[in-house]
Every structure is written in C-alpha cells, then in structure tokens.
Tab-separated table of C-alpha atoms and ligand atoms in Angstrom:
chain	number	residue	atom	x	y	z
H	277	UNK	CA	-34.725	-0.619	20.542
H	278	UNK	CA	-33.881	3.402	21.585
H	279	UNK	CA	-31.169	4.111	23.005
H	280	UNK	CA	-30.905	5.882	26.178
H	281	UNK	CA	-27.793	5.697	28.798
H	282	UNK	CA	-29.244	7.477	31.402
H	283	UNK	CA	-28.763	5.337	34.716
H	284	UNK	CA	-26.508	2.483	32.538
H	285	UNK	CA	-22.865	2.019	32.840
H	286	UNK	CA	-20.592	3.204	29.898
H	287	UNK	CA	-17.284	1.880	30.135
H	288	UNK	CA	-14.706	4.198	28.196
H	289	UNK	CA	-10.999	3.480	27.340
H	290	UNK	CA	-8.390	6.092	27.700
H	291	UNK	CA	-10.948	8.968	29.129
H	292	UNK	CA	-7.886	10.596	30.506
H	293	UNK	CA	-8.083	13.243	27.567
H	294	UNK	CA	-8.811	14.069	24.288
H	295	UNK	CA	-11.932	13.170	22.811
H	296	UNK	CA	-12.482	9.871	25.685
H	297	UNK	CA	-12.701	12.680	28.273
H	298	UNK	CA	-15.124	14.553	26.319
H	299	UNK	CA	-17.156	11.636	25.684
H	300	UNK	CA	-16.808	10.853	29.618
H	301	UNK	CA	-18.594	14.232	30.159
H	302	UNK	CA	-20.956	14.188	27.759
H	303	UNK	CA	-22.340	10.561	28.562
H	304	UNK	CA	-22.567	12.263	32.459
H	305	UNK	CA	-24.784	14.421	31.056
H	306	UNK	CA	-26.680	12.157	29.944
H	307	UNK	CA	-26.631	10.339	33.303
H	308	UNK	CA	-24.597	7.066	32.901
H	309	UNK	CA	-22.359	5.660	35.334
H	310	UNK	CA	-19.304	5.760	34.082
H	311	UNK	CA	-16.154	3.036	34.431
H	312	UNK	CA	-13.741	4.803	33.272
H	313	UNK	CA	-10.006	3.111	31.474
H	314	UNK	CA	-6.157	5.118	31.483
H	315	UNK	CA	-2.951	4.032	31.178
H	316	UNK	CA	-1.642	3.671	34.993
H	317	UNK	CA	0.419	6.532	35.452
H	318	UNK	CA	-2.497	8.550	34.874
H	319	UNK	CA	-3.908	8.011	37.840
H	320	UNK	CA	-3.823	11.121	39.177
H	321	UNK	CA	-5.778	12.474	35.955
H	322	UNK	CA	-8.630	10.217	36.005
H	323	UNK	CA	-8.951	10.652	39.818
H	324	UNK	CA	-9.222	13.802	39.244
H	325	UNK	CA	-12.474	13.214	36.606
H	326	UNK	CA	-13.791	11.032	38.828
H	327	UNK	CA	-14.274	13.545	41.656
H	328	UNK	CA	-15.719	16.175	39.446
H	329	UNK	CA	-18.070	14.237	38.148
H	330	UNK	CA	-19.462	12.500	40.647
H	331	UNK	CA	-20.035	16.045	42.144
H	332	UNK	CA	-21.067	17.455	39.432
H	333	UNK	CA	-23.548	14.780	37.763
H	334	UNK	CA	-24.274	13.181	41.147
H	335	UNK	CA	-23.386	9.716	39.396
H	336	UNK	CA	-21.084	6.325	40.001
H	337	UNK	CA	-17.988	6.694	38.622
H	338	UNK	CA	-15.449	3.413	39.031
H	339	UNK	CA	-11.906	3.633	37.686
H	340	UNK	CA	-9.885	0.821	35.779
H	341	UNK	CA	-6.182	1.183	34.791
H	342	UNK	CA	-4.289	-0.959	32.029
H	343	UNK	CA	-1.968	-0.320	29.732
H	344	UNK	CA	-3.017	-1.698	26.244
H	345	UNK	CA	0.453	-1.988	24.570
H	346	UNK	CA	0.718	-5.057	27.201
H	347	UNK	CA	-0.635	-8.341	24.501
H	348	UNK	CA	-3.533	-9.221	27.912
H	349	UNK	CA	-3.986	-5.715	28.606
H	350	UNK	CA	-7.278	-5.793	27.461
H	351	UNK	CA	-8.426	-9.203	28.599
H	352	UNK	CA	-7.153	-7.604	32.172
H	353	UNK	CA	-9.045	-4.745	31.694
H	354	UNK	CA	-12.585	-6.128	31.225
H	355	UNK	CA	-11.528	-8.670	33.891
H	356	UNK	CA	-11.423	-5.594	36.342
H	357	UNK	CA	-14.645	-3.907	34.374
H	358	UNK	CA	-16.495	-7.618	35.359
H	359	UNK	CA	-15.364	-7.590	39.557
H	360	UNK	CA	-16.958	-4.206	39.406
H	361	UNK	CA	-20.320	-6.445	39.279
H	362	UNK	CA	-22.336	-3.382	36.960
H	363	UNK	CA	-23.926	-4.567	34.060
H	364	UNK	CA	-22.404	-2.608	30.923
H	365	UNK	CA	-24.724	-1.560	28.724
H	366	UNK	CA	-22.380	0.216	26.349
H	367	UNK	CA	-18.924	-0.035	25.714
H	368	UNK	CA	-16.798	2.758	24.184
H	369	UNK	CA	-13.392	1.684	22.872
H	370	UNK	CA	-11.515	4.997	22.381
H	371	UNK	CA	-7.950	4.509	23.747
H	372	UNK	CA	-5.348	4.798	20.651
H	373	UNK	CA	-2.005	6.572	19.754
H	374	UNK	CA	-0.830	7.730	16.487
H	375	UNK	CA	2.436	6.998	14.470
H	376	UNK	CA	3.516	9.351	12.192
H	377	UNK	CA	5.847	8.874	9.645
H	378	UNK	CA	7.174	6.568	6.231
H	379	UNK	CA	6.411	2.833	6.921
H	380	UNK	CA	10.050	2.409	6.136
H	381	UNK	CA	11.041	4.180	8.694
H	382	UNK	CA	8.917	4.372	11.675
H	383	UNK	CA	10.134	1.436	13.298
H	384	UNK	CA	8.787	-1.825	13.978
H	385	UNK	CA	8.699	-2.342	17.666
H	386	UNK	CA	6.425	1.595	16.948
H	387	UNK	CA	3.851	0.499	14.764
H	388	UNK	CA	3.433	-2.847	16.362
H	389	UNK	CA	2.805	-1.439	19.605
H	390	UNK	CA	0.286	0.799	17.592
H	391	UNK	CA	-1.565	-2.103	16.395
H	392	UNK	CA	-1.483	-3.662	19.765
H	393	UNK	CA	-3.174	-0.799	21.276
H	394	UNK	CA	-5.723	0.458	18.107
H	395	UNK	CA	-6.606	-2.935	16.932
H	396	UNK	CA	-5.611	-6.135	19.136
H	397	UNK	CA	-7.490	-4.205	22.437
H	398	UNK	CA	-10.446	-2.816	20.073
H	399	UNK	CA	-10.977	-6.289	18.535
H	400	UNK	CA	-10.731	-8.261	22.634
H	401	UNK	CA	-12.785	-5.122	24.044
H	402	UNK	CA	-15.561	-5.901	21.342
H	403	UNK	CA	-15.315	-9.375	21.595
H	404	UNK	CA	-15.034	-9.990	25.176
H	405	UNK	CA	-17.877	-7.414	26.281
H	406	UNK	CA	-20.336	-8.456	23.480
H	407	UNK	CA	-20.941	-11.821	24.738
H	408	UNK	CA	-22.128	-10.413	28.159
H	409	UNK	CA	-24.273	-7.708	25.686
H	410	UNK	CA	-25.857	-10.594	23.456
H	411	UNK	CA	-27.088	-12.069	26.908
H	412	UNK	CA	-28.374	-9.127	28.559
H	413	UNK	CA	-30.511	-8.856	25.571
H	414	UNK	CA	-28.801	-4.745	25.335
H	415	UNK	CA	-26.182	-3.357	24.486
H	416	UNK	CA	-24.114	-0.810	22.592
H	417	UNK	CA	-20.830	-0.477	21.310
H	418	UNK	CA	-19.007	2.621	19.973
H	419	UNK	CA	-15.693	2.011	18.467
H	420	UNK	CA	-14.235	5.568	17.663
H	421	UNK	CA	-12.491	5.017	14.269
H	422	UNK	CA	-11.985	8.318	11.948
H	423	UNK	CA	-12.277	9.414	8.527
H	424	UNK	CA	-8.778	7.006	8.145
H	425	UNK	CA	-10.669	4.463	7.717
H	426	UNK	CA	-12.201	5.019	4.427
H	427	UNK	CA	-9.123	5.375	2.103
H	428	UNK	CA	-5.337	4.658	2.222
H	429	UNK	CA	-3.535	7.225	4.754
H	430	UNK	CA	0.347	7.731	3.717
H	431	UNK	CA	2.263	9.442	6.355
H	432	UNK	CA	0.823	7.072	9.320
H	433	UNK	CA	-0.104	3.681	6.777
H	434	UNK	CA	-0.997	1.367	9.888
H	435	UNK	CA	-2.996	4.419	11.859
H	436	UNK	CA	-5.448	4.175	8.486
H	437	UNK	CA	-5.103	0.184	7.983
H	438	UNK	CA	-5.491	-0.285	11.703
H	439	UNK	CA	-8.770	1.947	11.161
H	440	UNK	CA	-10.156	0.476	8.215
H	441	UNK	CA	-10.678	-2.617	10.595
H	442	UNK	CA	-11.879	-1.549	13.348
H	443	UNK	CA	-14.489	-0.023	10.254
H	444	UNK	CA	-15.269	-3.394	8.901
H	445	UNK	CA	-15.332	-5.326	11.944
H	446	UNK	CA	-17.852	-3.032	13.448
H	447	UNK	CA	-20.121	-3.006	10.181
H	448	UNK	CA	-19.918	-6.811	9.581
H	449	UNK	CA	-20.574	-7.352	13.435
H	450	UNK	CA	-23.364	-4.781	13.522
H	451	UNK	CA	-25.359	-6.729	10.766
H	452	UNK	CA	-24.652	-9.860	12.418
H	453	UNK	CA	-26.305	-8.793	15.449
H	454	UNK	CA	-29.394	-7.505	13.930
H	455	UNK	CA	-32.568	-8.818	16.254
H	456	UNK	CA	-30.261	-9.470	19.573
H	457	UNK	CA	-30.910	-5.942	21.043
H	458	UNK	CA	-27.281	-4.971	20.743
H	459	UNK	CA	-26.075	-2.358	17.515
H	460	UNK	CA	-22.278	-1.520	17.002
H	461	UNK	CA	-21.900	2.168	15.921
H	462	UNK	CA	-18.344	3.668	14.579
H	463	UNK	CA	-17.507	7.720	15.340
H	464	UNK	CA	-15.019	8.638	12.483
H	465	UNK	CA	-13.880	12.211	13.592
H	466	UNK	CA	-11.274	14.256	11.116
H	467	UNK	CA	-8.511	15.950	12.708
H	468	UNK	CA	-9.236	17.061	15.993
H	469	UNK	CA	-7.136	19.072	18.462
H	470	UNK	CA	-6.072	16.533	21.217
H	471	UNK	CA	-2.814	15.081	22.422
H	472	UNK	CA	-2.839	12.803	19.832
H	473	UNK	CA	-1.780	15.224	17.393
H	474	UNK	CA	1.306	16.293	19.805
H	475	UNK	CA	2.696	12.909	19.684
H	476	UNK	CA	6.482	12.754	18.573
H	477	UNK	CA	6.654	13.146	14.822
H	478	UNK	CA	3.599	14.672	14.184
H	479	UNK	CA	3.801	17.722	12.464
H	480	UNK	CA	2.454	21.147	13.260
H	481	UNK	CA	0.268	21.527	10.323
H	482	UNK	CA	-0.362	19.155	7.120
H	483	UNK	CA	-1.729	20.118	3.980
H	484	UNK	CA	-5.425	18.856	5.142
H	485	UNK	CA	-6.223	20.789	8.200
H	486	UNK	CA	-5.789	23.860	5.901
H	487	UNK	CA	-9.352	22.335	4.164
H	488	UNK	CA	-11.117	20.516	7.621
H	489	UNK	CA	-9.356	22.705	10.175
H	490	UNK	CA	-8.582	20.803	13.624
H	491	UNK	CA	-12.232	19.883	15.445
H	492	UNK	CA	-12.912	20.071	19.089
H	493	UNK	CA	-13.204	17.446	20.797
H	494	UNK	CA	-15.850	18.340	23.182
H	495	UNK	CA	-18.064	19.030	19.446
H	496	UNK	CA	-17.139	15.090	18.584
H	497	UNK	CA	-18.517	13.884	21.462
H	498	UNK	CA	-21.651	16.358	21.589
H	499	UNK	CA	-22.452	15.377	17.967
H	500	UNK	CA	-21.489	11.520	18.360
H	501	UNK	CA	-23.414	10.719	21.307
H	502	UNK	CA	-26.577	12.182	19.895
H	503	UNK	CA	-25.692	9.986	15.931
H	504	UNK	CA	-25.584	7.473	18.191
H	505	UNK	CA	-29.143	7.726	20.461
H	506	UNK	CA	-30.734	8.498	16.943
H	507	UNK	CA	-29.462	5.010	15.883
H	508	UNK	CA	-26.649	6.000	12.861
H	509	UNK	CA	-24.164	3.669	12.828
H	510	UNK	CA	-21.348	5.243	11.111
H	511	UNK	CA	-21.126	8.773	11.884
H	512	UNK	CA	-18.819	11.168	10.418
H	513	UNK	CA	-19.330	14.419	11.487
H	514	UNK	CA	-19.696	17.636	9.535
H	515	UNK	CA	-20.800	17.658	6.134
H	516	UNK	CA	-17.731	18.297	4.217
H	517	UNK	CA	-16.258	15.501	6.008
H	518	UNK	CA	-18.932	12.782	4.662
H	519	UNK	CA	-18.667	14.353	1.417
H	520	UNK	CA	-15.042	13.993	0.994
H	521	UNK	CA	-14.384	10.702	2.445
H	522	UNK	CA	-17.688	8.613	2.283
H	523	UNK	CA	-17.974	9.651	-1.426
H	524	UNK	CA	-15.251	11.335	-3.218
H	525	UNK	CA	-12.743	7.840	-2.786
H	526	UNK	CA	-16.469	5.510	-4.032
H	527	UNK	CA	-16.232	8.108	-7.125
H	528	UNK	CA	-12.715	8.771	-7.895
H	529	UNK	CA	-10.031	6.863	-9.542
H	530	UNK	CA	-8.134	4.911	-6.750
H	531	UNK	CA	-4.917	5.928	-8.224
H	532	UNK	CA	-5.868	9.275	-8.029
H	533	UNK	CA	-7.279	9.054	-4.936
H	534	UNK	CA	-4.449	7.830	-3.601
H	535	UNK	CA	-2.510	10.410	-5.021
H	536	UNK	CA	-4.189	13.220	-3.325
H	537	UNK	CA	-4.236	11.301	0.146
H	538	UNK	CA	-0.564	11.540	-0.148
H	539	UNK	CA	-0.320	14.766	-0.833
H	540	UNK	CA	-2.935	16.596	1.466
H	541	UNK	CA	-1.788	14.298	4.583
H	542	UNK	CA	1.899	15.333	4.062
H	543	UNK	CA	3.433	18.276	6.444
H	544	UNK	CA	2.970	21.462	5.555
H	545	UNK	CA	6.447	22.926	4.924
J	687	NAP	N1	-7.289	13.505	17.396
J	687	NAP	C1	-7.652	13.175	16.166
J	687	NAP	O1	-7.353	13.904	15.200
J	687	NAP	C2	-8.450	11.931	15.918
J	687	NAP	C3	-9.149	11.824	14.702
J	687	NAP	C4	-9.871	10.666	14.461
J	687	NAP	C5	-9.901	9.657	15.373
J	687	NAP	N2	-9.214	9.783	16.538
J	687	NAP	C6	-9.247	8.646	17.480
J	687	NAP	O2	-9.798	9.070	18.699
J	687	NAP	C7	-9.333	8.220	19.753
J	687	NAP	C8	-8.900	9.084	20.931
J	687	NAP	O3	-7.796	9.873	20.522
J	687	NAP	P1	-7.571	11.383	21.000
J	687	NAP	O4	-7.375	12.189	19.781
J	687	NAP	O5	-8.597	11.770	21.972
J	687	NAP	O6	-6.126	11.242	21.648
J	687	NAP	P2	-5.571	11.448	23.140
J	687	NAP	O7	-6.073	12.723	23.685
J	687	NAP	O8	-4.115	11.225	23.035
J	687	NAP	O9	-6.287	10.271	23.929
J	687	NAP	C9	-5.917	8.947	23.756
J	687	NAP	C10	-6.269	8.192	24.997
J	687	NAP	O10	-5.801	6.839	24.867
J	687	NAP	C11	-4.998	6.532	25.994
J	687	NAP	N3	-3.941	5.574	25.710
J	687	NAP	C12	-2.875	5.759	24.885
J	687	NAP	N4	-2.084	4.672	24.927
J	687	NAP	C13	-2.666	3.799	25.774
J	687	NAP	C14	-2.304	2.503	26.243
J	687	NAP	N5	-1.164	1.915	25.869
J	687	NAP	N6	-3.116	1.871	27.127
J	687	NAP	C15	-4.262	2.468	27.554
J	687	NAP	N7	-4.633	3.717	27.159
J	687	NAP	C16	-3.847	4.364	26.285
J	687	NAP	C17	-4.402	7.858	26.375
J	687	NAP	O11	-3.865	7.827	27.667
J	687	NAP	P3	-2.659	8.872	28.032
J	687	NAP	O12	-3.312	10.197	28.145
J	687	NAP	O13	-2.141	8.319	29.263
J	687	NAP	O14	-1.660	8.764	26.910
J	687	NAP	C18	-5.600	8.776	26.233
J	687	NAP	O15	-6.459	8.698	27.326
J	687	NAP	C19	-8.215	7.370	19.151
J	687	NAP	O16	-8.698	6.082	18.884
J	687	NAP	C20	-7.894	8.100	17.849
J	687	NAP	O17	-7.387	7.218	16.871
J	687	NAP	C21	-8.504	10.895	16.839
C-alpha cells in the first residue's frame, strides 16, 4: 500500500527540537496534520510551532504534553492523542535523551530514567497505537533509532542497548504485520547536531565525528521521510554510514569490532 501523509494525522514525540521538529516540518510539507508531543515546560516552544505552521502549511496542528520519564507517561499521552478524536495514521516515536558516560559510573536513577523514556514509552507508543492501526486497516510507524543500534556503543552502553531494541522490535513487528496495511520503519541517523549532543557529559568532539561529521537535522528528516514513502524500512542515511555499520560489524571480528567502537566513540582529548 503507498504511502502518502498528505491530509493524515502524524503524531510526533518530543517535536520541540532537534530532529522531531524537523520531522514536524517536513511532514507539513507534506500536508499532515500534525499532533504534536513535549515535555510540559515546553509549552511555550511547541506553541510557538504550532502557530507557524498552521500559518504557514494552512494545516491542524493539536498539541499533547507528557513527560515520559513518568512509568504512565506514555499510556497518558496516547490517552490525550485518542480525546483528540483524529484517526492516526502514522505514529513517530522520536522523544529520547542521551547518557553519556562509564556504566559504572553514570548512575542508576540516570540510565533508568533513560530507559524509561527511549524504550518503556517507544515499546507502549508502538503497542498502544498499533492496535487502533491494525483496525483502521493503515498505518505507519517510524521509530527513530540510530546507527547505535547495530553494534555495542561504550561511552553511553544503555543509549546503544536501549537502541538495539527499539531495532528488533520494529523489524520483528514489521514482519508480523505483513498483509494488515500497517509497515513499521526505523530512521537510524549518526551523529547529528541537536540538543541531544549538549546534554551534561557529552563531550565536545569524539573520535567518530572526525570520520561522519555531525548531520543536520533538517537533512534526517528530508531524507527519512522520503526512505519512508518509498517503503525502506530501515534507513540509515548516507552511504558511508550503511557501509560502516550495516556491514563492517556482519564482517568483522566482534572482538575487534568492539574494540574500535570503544575507541572511535571515546572523547576526543
Ligand atoms: N542527535 C543525534 O546525534 C542522534 C543520532 C541518532 C539518533 N538520535 C535520536 O533522535 C531522537 C531525537 O533526538 P534529538 O537528537 O533530536 O534530540 P533533542 O533535540 O534533544 O530532542 C529530543 C526531544 O525529546 C524530548 N524529550 C526529552 N525527554 C523527554 C521526556 N522525559 N518526555 C517527553 N519528551 C522528552 C525533548 O524535549 P525537551 O526539548 O523538552 O528536552 C526533545 O523534544 C532521539 O530518539 C535520539 O536518540 C539522535
């Protein structure tokens, strides 16, 4: 079945910034009405989106605030998406944070409330939306994972597990669903210059941007939505990118592989 949003509603966690916002805009382009997700003190951001594109794209924007480090954030959140009475034809779960830092020592309370958010609201988001997608007979849903998903990450080691299943959840789930109308598609960007990369810890430069540089987001979302409308489900974009982590880790030693990972994701000193 094509894909086409124009005229459907696209619901998109944390579209406050980053690559969510530039996903926002691009799927205005395309003409979807747009629910839109952000923590709740970012109100005043998202409003802010909403106005412009509404003006803009002449299109319905709704708004839905929830923070997903709360354990029914997520269940809240589609709870709101469902009073807004829209049918959602594609769902884009985006909203994450990044830890970085030795297992050891980023603390506990830190990388559970990572998981919470990057998995646990994925997994409900998917779950909970899909059920209303297998009925409609449509539906599409885009869980932005990244190239962490492929092969251990040292320096943030739940960031990369956390990824690697969102990966294989959306792959197993996207077979299942063969001949119900519905396809799950993962976006698996490398390092790309958003807030994320600001967070507390992170360093200024790592060994690996001086090989993939830092992407833009507004590229990712260009490039993504359009993998997506041509039907790929896992997209990784750029060439170099697929090259290096769709088949380098299949080919290499895992030790070695490994090895490199550790050293290439490690600050730059
Ligand atoms: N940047 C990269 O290098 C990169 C690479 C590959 C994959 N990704 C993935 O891309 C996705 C978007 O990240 P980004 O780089 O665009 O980062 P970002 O600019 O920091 O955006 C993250 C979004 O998630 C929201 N969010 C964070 N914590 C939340 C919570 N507890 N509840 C609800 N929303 C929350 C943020 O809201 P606030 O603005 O209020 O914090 C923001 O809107 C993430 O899943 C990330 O893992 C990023």
């Amino acid at each position: 079945m094509a894909i086409n949003f124009n005229n459907r509603w696209v619901v998109i966690t944390g579209a406050s910034s980053g690559i969510g916002k530039a996903l926002a805009e691009c799927f205005a382009r395309e003409g979807a009405h747009l629910i839109l997700g952000a923590l709740p003190e970012e109100k005043h951001i998202l409003e802010n989106i909403k106005c412009e594109f509404q003006k803009h794209y002449h299109i319905e924007v709704a708004t839905v605030y929830q923070d997903f480090a709360k354990t029914d954030g997520a269940v809240k959140f589609y709870r709101q998406c469902k009073k807004l009475q829209k049918s959602v034809y594609c769902l884009v779960n985006n909203a994450g944070i990044i830890a970085y830092g030795y297992f050891h020592e980023l603390s506990h309370k830190t990388q559970h409330r990572l998981i919470t958010i990057n998995l646990m609201a994925y997994f409900s988001l998917m779950r909970l939306f899909i059920e209303d997608m297998i009925q409609q007979k449509e539906g599409v849903i885009i869980n932005i994972s990244s190239v962490s998903a492929f092969q251990p990450t040292p320096h943030h080691a739940v960031y990369g597990a956390v990824k690697a299943f969102v990966q294989s959840l959306s792959e197993a789930v996207n077979q299942e669903c063969r001949g119900t109308g519905v396809s799950v598609h993962t976006i698996n960007p490398s390092y790309t210059d958003t807030p994320l990369l600001k967070t507390n810890n992170f360093p200024d430069k790592i060994w690996w941007y001086r090989i993939s540089g830092l992407a833009k987001p507004q590229d990712i979302a260009r490039k993504a939505i359009k993998a997506v409308k041509k039907g790929k489900r896992v997209y990784v974009p750029g060439v170099m990118n697929t090259c290096i982590h769709l088949f380098l880790p299949r080919i290499l030693p895992r030790k070695l592989s490994n090895l490199i990972a550790n050293y290439v994701l490690g600050a730059e000193t």
